[in-house]
PDB file of C-alpha atoms in Angstrom:
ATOM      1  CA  UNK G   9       0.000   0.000   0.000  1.00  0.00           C
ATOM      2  CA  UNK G  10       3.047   2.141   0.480  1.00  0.00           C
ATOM      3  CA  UNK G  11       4.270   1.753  -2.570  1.00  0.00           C
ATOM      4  CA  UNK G  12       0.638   2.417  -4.472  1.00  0.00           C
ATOM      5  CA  UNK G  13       0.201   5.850  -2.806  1.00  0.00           C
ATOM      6  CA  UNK G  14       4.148   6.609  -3.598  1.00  0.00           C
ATOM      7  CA  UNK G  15       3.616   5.666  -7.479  1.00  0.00           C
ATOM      8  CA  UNK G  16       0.271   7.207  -7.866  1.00  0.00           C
ATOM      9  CA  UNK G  17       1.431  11.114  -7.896  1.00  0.00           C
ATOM     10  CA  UNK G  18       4.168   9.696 -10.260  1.00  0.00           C
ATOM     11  CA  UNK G  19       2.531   7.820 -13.385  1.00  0.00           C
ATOM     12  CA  UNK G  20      -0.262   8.103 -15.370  1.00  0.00           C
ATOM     13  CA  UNK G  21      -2.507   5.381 -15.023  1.00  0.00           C
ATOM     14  CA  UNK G  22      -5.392   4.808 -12.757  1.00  0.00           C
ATOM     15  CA  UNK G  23      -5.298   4.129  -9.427  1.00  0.00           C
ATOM     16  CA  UNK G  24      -6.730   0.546  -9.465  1.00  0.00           C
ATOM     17  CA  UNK G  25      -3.809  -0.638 -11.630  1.00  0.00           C
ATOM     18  CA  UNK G  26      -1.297   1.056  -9.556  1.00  0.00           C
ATOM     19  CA  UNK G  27      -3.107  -0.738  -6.215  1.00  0.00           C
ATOM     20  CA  UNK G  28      -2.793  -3.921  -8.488  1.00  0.00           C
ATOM     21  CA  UNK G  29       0.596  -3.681  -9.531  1.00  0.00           C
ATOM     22  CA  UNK G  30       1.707  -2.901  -5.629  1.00  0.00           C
ATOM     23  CA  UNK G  31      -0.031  -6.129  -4.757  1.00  0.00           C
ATOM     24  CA  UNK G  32       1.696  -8.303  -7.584  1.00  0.00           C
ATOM     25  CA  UNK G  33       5.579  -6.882  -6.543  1.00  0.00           C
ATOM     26  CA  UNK G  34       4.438  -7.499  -3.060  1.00  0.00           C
ATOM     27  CA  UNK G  35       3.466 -11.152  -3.570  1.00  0.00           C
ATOM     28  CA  UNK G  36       6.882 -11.547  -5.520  1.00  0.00           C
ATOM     29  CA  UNK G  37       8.644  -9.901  -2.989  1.00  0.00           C
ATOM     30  CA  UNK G  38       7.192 -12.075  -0.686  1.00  0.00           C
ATOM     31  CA  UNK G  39       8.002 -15.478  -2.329  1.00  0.00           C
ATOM     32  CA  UNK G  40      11.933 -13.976  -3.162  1.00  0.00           C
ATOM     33  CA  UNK G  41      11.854 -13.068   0.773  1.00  0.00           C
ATOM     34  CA  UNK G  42      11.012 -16.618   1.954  1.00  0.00           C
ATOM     35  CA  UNK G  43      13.989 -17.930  -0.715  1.00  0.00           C
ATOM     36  CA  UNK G  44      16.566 -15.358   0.918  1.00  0.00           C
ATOM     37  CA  UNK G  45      15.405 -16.363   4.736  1.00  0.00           C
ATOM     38  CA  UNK G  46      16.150 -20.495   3.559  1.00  0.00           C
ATOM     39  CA  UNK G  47      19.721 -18.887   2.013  1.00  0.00           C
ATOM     40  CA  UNK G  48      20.244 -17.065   4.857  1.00  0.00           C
ATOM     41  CA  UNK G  49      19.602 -19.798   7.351  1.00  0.00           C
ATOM     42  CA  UNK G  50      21.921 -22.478   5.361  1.00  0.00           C
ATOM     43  CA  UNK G  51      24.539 -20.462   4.345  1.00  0.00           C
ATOM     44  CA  UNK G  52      26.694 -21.420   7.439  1.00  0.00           C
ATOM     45  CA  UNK G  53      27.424 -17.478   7.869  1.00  0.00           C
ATOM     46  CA  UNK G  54      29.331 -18.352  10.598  1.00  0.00           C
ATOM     47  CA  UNK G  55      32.623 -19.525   9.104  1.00  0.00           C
ATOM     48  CA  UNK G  56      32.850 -16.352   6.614  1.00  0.00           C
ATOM     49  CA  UNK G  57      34.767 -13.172   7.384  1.00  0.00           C
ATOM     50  CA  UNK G  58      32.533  -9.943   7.372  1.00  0.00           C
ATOM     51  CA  UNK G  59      34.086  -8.766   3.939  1.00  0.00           C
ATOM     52  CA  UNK G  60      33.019 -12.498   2.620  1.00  0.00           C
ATOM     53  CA  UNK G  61      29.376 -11.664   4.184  1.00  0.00           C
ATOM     54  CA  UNK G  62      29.547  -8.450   2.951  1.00  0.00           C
ATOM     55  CA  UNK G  63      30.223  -9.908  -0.681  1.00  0.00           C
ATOM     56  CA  UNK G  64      27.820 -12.070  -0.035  1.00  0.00           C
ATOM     57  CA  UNK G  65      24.845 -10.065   0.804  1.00  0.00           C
ATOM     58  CA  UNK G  66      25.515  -7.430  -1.846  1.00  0.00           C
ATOM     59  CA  UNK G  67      25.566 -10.215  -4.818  1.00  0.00           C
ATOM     60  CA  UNK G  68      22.287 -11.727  -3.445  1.00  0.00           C
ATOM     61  CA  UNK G  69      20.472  -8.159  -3.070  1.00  0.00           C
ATOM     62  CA  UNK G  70      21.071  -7.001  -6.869  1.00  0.00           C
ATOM     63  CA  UNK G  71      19.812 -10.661  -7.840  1.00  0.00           C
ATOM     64  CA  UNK G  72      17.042 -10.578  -5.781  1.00  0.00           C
ATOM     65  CA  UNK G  73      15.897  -7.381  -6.615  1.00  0.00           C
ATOM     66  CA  UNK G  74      16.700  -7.681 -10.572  1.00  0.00           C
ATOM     67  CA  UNK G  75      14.623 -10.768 -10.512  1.00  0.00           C
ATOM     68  CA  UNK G  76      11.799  -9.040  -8.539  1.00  0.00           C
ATOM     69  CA  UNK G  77      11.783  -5.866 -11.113  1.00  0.00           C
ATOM     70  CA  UNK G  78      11.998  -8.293 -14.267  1.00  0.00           C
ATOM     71  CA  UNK G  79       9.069 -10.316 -13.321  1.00  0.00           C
ATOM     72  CA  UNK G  80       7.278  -7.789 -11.441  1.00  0.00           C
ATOM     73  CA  UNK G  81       7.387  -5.534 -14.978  1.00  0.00           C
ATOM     74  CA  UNK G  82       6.679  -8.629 -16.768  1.00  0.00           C
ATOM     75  CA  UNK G  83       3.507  -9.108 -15.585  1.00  0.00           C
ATOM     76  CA  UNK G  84       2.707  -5.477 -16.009  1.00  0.00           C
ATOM     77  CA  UNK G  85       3.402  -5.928 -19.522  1.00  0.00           C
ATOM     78  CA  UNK G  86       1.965  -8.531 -20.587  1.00  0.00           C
ATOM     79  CA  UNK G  87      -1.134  -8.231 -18.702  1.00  0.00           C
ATOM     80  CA  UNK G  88      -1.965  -5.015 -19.774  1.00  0.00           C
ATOM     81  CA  UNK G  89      -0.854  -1.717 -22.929  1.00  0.00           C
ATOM     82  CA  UNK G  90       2.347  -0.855 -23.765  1.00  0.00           C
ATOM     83  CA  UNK G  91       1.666   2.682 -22.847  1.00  0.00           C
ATOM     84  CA  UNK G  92       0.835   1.161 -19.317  1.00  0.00           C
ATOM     85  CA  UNK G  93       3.996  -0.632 -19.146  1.00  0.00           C
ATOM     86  CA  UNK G  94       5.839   2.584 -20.383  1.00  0.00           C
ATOM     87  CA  UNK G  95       4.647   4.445 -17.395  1.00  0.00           C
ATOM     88  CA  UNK G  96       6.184   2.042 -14.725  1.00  0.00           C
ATOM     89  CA  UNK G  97       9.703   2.075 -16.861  1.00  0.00           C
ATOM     90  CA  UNK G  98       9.810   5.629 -15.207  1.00  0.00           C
ATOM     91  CA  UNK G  99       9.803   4.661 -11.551  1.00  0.00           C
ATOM     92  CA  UNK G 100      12.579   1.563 -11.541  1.00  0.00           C
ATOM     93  CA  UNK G 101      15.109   3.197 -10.306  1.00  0.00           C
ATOM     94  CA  UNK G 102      12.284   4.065  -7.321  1.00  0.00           C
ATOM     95  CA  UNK G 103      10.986   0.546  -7.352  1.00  0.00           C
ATOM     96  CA  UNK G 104      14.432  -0.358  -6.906  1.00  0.00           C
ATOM     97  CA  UNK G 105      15.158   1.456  -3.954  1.00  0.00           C
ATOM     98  CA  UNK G 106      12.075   0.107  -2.218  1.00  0.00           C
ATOM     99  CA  UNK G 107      13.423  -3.158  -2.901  1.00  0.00           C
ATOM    100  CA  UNK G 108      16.300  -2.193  -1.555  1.00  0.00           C
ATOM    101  CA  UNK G 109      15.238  -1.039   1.805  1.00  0.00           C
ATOM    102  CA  UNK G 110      12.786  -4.432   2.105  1.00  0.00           C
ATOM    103  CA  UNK G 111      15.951  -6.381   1.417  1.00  0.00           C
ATOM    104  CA  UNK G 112      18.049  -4.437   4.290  1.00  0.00           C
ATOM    105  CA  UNK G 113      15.084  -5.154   6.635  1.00  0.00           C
ATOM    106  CA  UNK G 114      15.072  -8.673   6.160  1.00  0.00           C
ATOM    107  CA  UNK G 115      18.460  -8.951   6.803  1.00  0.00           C
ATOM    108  CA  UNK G 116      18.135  -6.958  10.100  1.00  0.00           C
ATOM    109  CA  UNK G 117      15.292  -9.141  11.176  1.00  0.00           C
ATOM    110  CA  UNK G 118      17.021 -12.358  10.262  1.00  0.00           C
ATOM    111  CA  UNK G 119      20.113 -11.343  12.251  1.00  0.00           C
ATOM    112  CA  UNK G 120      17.899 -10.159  15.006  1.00  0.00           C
ATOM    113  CA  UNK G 121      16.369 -13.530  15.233  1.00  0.00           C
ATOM    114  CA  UNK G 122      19.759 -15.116  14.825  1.00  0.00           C
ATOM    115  CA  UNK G 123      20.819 -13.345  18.149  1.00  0.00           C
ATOM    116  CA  UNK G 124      18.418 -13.956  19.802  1.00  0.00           C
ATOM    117  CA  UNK G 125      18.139 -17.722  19.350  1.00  0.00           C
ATOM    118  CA  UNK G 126      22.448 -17.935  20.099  1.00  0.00           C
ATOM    119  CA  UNK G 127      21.179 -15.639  23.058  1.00  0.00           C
ATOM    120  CA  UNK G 128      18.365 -18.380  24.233  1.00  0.00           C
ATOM    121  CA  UNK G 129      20.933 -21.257  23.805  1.00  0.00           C
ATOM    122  CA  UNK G 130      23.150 -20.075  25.810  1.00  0.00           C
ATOM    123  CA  UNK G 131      20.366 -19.053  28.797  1.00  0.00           C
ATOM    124  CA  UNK G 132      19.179 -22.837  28.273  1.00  0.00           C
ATOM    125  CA  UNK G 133      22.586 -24.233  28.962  1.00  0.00           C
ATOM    126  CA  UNK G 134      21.925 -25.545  32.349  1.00  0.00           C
ATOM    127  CA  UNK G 135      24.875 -27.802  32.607  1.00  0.00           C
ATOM    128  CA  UNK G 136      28.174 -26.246  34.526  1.00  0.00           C
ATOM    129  CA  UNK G 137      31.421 -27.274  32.980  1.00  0.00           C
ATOM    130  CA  UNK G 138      32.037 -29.537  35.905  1.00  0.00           C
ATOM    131  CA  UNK G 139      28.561 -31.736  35.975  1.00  0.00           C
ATOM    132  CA  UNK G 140      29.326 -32.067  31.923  1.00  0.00           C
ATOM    133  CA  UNK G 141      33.157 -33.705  32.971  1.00  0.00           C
ATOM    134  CA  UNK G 142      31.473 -35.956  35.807  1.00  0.00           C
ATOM    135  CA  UNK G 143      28.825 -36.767  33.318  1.00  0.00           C
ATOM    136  CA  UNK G 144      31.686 -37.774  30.738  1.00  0.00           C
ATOM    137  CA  UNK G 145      33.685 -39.645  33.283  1.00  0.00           C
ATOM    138  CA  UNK G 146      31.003 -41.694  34.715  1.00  0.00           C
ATOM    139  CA  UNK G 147      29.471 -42.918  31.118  1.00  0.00           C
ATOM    140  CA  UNK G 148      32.947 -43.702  30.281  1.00  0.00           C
ATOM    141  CA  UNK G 149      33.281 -41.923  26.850  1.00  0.00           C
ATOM    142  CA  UNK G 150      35.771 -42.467  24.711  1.00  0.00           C
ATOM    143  CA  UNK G 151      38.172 -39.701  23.683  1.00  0.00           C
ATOM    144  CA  UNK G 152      39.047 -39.906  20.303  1.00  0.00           C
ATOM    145  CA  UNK G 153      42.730 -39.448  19.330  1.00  0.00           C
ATOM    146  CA  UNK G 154      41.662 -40.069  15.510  1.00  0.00           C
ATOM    147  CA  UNK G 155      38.843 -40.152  12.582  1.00  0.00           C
ATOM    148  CA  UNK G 156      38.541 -42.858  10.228  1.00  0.00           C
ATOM    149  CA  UNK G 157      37.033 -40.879   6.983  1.00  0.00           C
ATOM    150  CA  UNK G 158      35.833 -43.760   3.872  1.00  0.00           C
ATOM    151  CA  UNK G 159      36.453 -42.165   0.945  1.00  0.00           C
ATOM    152  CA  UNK G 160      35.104 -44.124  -1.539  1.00  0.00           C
ATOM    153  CA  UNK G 161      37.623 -47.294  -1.952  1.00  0.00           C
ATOM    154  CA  UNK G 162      40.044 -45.245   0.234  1.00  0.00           C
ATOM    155  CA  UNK G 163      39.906 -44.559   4.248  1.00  0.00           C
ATOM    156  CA  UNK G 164      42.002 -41.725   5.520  1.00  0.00           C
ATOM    157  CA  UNK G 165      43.048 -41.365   9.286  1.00  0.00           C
ATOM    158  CA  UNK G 166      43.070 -38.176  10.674  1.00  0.00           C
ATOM    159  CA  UNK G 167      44.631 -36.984  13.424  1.00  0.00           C
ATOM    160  CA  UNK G 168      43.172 -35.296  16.220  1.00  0.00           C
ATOM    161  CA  UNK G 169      45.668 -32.680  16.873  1.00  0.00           C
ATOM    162  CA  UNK G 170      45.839 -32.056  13.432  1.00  0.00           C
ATOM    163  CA  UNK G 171      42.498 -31.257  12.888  1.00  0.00           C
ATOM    164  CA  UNK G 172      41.547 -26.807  12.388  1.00  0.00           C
ATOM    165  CA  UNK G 173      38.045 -27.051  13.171  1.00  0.00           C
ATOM    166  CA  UNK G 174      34.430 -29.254  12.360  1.00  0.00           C
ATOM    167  CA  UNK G 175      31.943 -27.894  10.558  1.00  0.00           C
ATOM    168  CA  UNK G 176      28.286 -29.306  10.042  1.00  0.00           C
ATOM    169  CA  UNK G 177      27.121 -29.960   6.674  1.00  0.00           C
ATOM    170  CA  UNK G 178      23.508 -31.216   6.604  1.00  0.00           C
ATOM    171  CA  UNK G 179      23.472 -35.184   8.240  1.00  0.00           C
ATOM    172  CA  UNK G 180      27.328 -34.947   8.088  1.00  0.00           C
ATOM    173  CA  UNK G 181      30.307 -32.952   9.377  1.00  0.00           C
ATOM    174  CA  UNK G 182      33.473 -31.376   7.405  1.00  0.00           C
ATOM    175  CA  UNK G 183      36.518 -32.408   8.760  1.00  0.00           C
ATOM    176  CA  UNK G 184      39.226 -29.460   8.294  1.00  0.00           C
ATOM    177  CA  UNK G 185      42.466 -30.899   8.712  1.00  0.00           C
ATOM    178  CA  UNK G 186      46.010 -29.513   8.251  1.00  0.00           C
ATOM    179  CA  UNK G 187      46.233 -32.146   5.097  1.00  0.00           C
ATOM    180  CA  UNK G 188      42.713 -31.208   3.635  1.00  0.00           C
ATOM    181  CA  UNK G 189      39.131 -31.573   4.054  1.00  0.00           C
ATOM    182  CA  UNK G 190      37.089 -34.209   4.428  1.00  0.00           C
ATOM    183  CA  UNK G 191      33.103 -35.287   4.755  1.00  0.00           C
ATOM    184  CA  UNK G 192      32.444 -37.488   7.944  1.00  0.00           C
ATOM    185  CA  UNK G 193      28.497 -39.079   8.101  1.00  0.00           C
ATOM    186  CA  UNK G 194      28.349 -38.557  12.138  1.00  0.00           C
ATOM    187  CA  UNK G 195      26.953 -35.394  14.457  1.00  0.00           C
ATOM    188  CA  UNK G 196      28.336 -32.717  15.777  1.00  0.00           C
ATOM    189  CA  UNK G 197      26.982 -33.835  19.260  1.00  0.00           C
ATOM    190  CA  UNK G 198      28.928 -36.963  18.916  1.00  0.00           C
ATOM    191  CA  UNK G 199      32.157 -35.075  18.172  1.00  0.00           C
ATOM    192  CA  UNK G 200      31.215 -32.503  20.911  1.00  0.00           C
ATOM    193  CA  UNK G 201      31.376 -35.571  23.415  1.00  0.00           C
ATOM    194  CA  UNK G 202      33.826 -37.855  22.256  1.00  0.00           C
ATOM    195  CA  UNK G 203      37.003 -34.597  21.131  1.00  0.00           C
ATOM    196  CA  UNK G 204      38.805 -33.718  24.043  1.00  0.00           C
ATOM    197  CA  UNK G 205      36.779 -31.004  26.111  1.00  0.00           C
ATOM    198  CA  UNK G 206      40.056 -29.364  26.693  1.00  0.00           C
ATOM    199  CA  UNK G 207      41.270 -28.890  23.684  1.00  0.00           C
ATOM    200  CA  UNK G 208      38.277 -28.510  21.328  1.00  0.00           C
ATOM    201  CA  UNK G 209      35.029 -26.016  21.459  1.00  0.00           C
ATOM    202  CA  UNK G 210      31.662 -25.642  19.990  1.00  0.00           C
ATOM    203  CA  UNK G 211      32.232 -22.114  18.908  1.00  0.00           C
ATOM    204  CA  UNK G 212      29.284 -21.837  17.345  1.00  0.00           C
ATOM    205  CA  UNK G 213      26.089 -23.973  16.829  1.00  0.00           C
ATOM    206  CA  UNK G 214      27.491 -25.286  13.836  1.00  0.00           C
ATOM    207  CA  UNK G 215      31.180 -25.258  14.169  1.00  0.00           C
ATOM    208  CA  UNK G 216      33.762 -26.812  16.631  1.00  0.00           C
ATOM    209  CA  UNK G 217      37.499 -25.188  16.800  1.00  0.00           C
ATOM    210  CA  UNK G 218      40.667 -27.299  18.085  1.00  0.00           C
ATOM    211  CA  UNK G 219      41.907 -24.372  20.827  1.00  0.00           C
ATOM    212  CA  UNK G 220      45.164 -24.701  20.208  1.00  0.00           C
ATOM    213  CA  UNK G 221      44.852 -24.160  16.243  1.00  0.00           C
ATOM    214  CA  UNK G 222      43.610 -20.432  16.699  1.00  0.00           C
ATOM    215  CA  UNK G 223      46.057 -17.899  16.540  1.00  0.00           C
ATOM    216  CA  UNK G 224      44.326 -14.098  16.988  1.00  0.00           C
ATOM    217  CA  UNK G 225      40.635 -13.465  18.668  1.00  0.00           C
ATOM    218  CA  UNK G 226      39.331 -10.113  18.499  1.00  0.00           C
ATOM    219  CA  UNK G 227      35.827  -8.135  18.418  1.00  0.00           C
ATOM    220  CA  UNK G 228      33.573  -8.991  15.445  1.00  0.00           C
ATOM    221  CA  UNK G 229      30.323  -7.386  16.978  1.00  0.00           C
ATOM    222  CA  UNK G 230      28.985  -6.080  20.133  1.00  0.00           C
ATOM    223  CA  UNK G 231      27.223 -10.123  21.131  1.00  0.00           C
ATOM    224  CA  UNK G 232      30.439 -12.254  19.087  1.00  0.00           C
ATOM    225  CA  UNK G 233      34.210 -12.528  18.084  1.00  0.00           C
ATOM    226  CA  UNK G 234      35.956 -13.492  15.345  1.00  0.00           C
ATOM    227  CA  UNK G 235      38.514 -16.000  15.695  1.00  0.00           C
ATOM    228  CA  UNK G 236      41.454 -16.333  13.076  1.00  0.00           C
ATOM    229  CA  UNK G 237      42.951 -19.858  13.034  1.00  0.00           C
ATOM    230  CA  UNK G 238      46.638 -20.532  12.063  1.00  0.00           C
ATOM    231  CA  UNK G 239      45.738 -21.761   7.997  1.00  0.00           C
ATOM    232  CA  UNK G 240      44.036 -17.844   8.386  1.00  0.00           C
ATOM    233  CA  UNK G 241      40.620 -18.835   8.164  1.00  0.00           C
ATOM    234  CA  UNK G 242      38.276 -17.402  10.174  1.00  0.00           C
ATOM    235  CA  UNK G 243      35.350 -18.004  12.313  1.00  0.00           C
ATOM    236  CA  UNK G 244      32.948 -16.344  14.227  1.00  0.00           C
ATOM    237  CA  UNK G 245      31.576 -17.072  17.154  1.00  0.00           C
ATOM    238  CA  UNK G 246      28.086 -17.191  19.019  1.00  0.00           C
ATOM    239  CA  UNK G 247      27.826 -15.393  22.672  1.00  0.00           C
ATOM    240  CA  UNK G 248      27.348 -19.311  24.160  1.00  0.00           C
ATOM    241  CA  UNK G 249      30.028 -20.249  22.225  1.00  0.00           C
ATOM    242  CA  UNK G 250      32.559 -17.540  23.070  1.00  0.00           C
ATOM    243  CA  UNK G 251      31.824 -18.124  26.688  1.00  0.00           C
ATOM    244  CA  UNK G 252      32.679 -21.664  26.304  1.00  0.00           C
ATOM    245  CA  UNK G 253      35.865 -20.684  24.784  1.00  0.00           C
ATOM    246  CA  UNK G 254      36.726 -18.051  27.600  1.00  0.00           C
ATOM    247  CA  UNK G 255      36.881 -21.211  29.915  1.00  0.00           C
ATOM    248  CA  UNK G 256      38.814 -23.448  28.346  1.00  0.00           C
ATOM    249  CA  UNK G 257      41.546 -20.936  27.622  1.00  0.00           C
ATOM    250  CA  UNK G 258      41.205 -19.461  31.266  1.00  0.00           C
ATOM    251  CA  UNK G 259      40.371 -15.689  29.969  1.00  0.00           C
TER     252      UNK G 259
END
């Protein structure tokens, strides 16, 4: 509705068209929004560097809102004149910055809700460091000290020391080793319990460092930091996951 009463002091064409064309970007804004929440959500942010994001979230705005104009003035044309059409040419560049600002907002809100679910896992953490250990101990876990990877008519050992960090992938986890990567059908849960607790941290809900691989931490934003392991990739982490950290390397 915003849109209609912006565009109706600014093309010639009656108003019910103009409420009907706001309704039809809306709808495709709407289906491109739901697409760029899924993107968001699976795009394991969480292991890229803010210029990566930042690359990131530029190259899927002007594709979003490119494919939201072209179909959006599709429609208009084919549905109705060309002197219609012609009109709405005018206001792109307008249409464009709407799309713009809708695309910034769902960004905010989806980082919003991202902090505040990382916020709610780490209030619903009601295990201390020490019941977790006793917990361990008396269930007799074993540590691992390596990982047998099948790849295809080959099996690699890894190393545990050797490993940079563990990142989940769907109903598997990538292995990040200092001699490559490599796809692991397990859980992070079960690497969580069975890596030594000393030595490696869930970092983030989807990523687990080896301590002793990280090299620099420093500020990312006001809630997380940003941790720069020795290959030089970097990682940021969740407020739970930070915390965890802060106790394992006595900060």
């Amino acid at each position: 509705m915003l849109q209609t009463f912006v565009l109706y002091s600014l093309v010639a064409v009656p108003f019910w068209v103009i409420v009907l064309d706001g309704f039809t970007h809306a709808a495709i804004y709407g289906v491109l929004g739901v697409l760029l929440w899924s993107v968001f959500k699976y795009g394991n942010y969480g292991v890229l560097n803010t210029y990566q994001i930042l690359i990131n979230y530029i190259a899927l705005g002007l594709l979003s809102i490119t494919i939201w104009l072209g179909i959006g003035y599709g429609i208009i044309y084919w549905t109705f004149s060309s002197e219609i059409s012609g009109q709405f040419i005018q206001v792109l560049p307008l249409r464009g910055f709407i799309g713009l600002l809708v695309y910034l907002l769902i960004i905010q809100q989806y980082r919003f809700k991202l902090d505040q679910y990382e916020i709610r896992n780490e209030i619903d953490e009601p295990v201390e460091p020490h019941e977790e250990l006793k917990s361990r101990t008396d269930n007799h876990i074993e540590i691992l000290e390596r990982i047998a990877v099948k790849s295809g008519s080959k099996i690699h050992v890894v190393m545990v020391p050797e490993i940079y960090y563990l990142q989940a992938d769907g109903d598997y986890v990538q292995i990040f080793s200092v001699n490559g990567k490599y796809l692991k059908e397990q859980t992070m849960k079960y690497f969580e319990e069975h890596l030594p607790e000393n030595q490696f941290v869930r970092v983030h809900r989807s990523i687990i460092v080896n301590v002793e691989m990280i090299s620099r931490i420093e500020l990312y934003e006001k809630q997380s930091q940003l941790l720069t392991l020795k290959n030089g990739q970097q990682i940021k982490t969740s407020p739970a996951g930070y915390k965890a950290l802060r106790m394992v390397l006595n900060l």
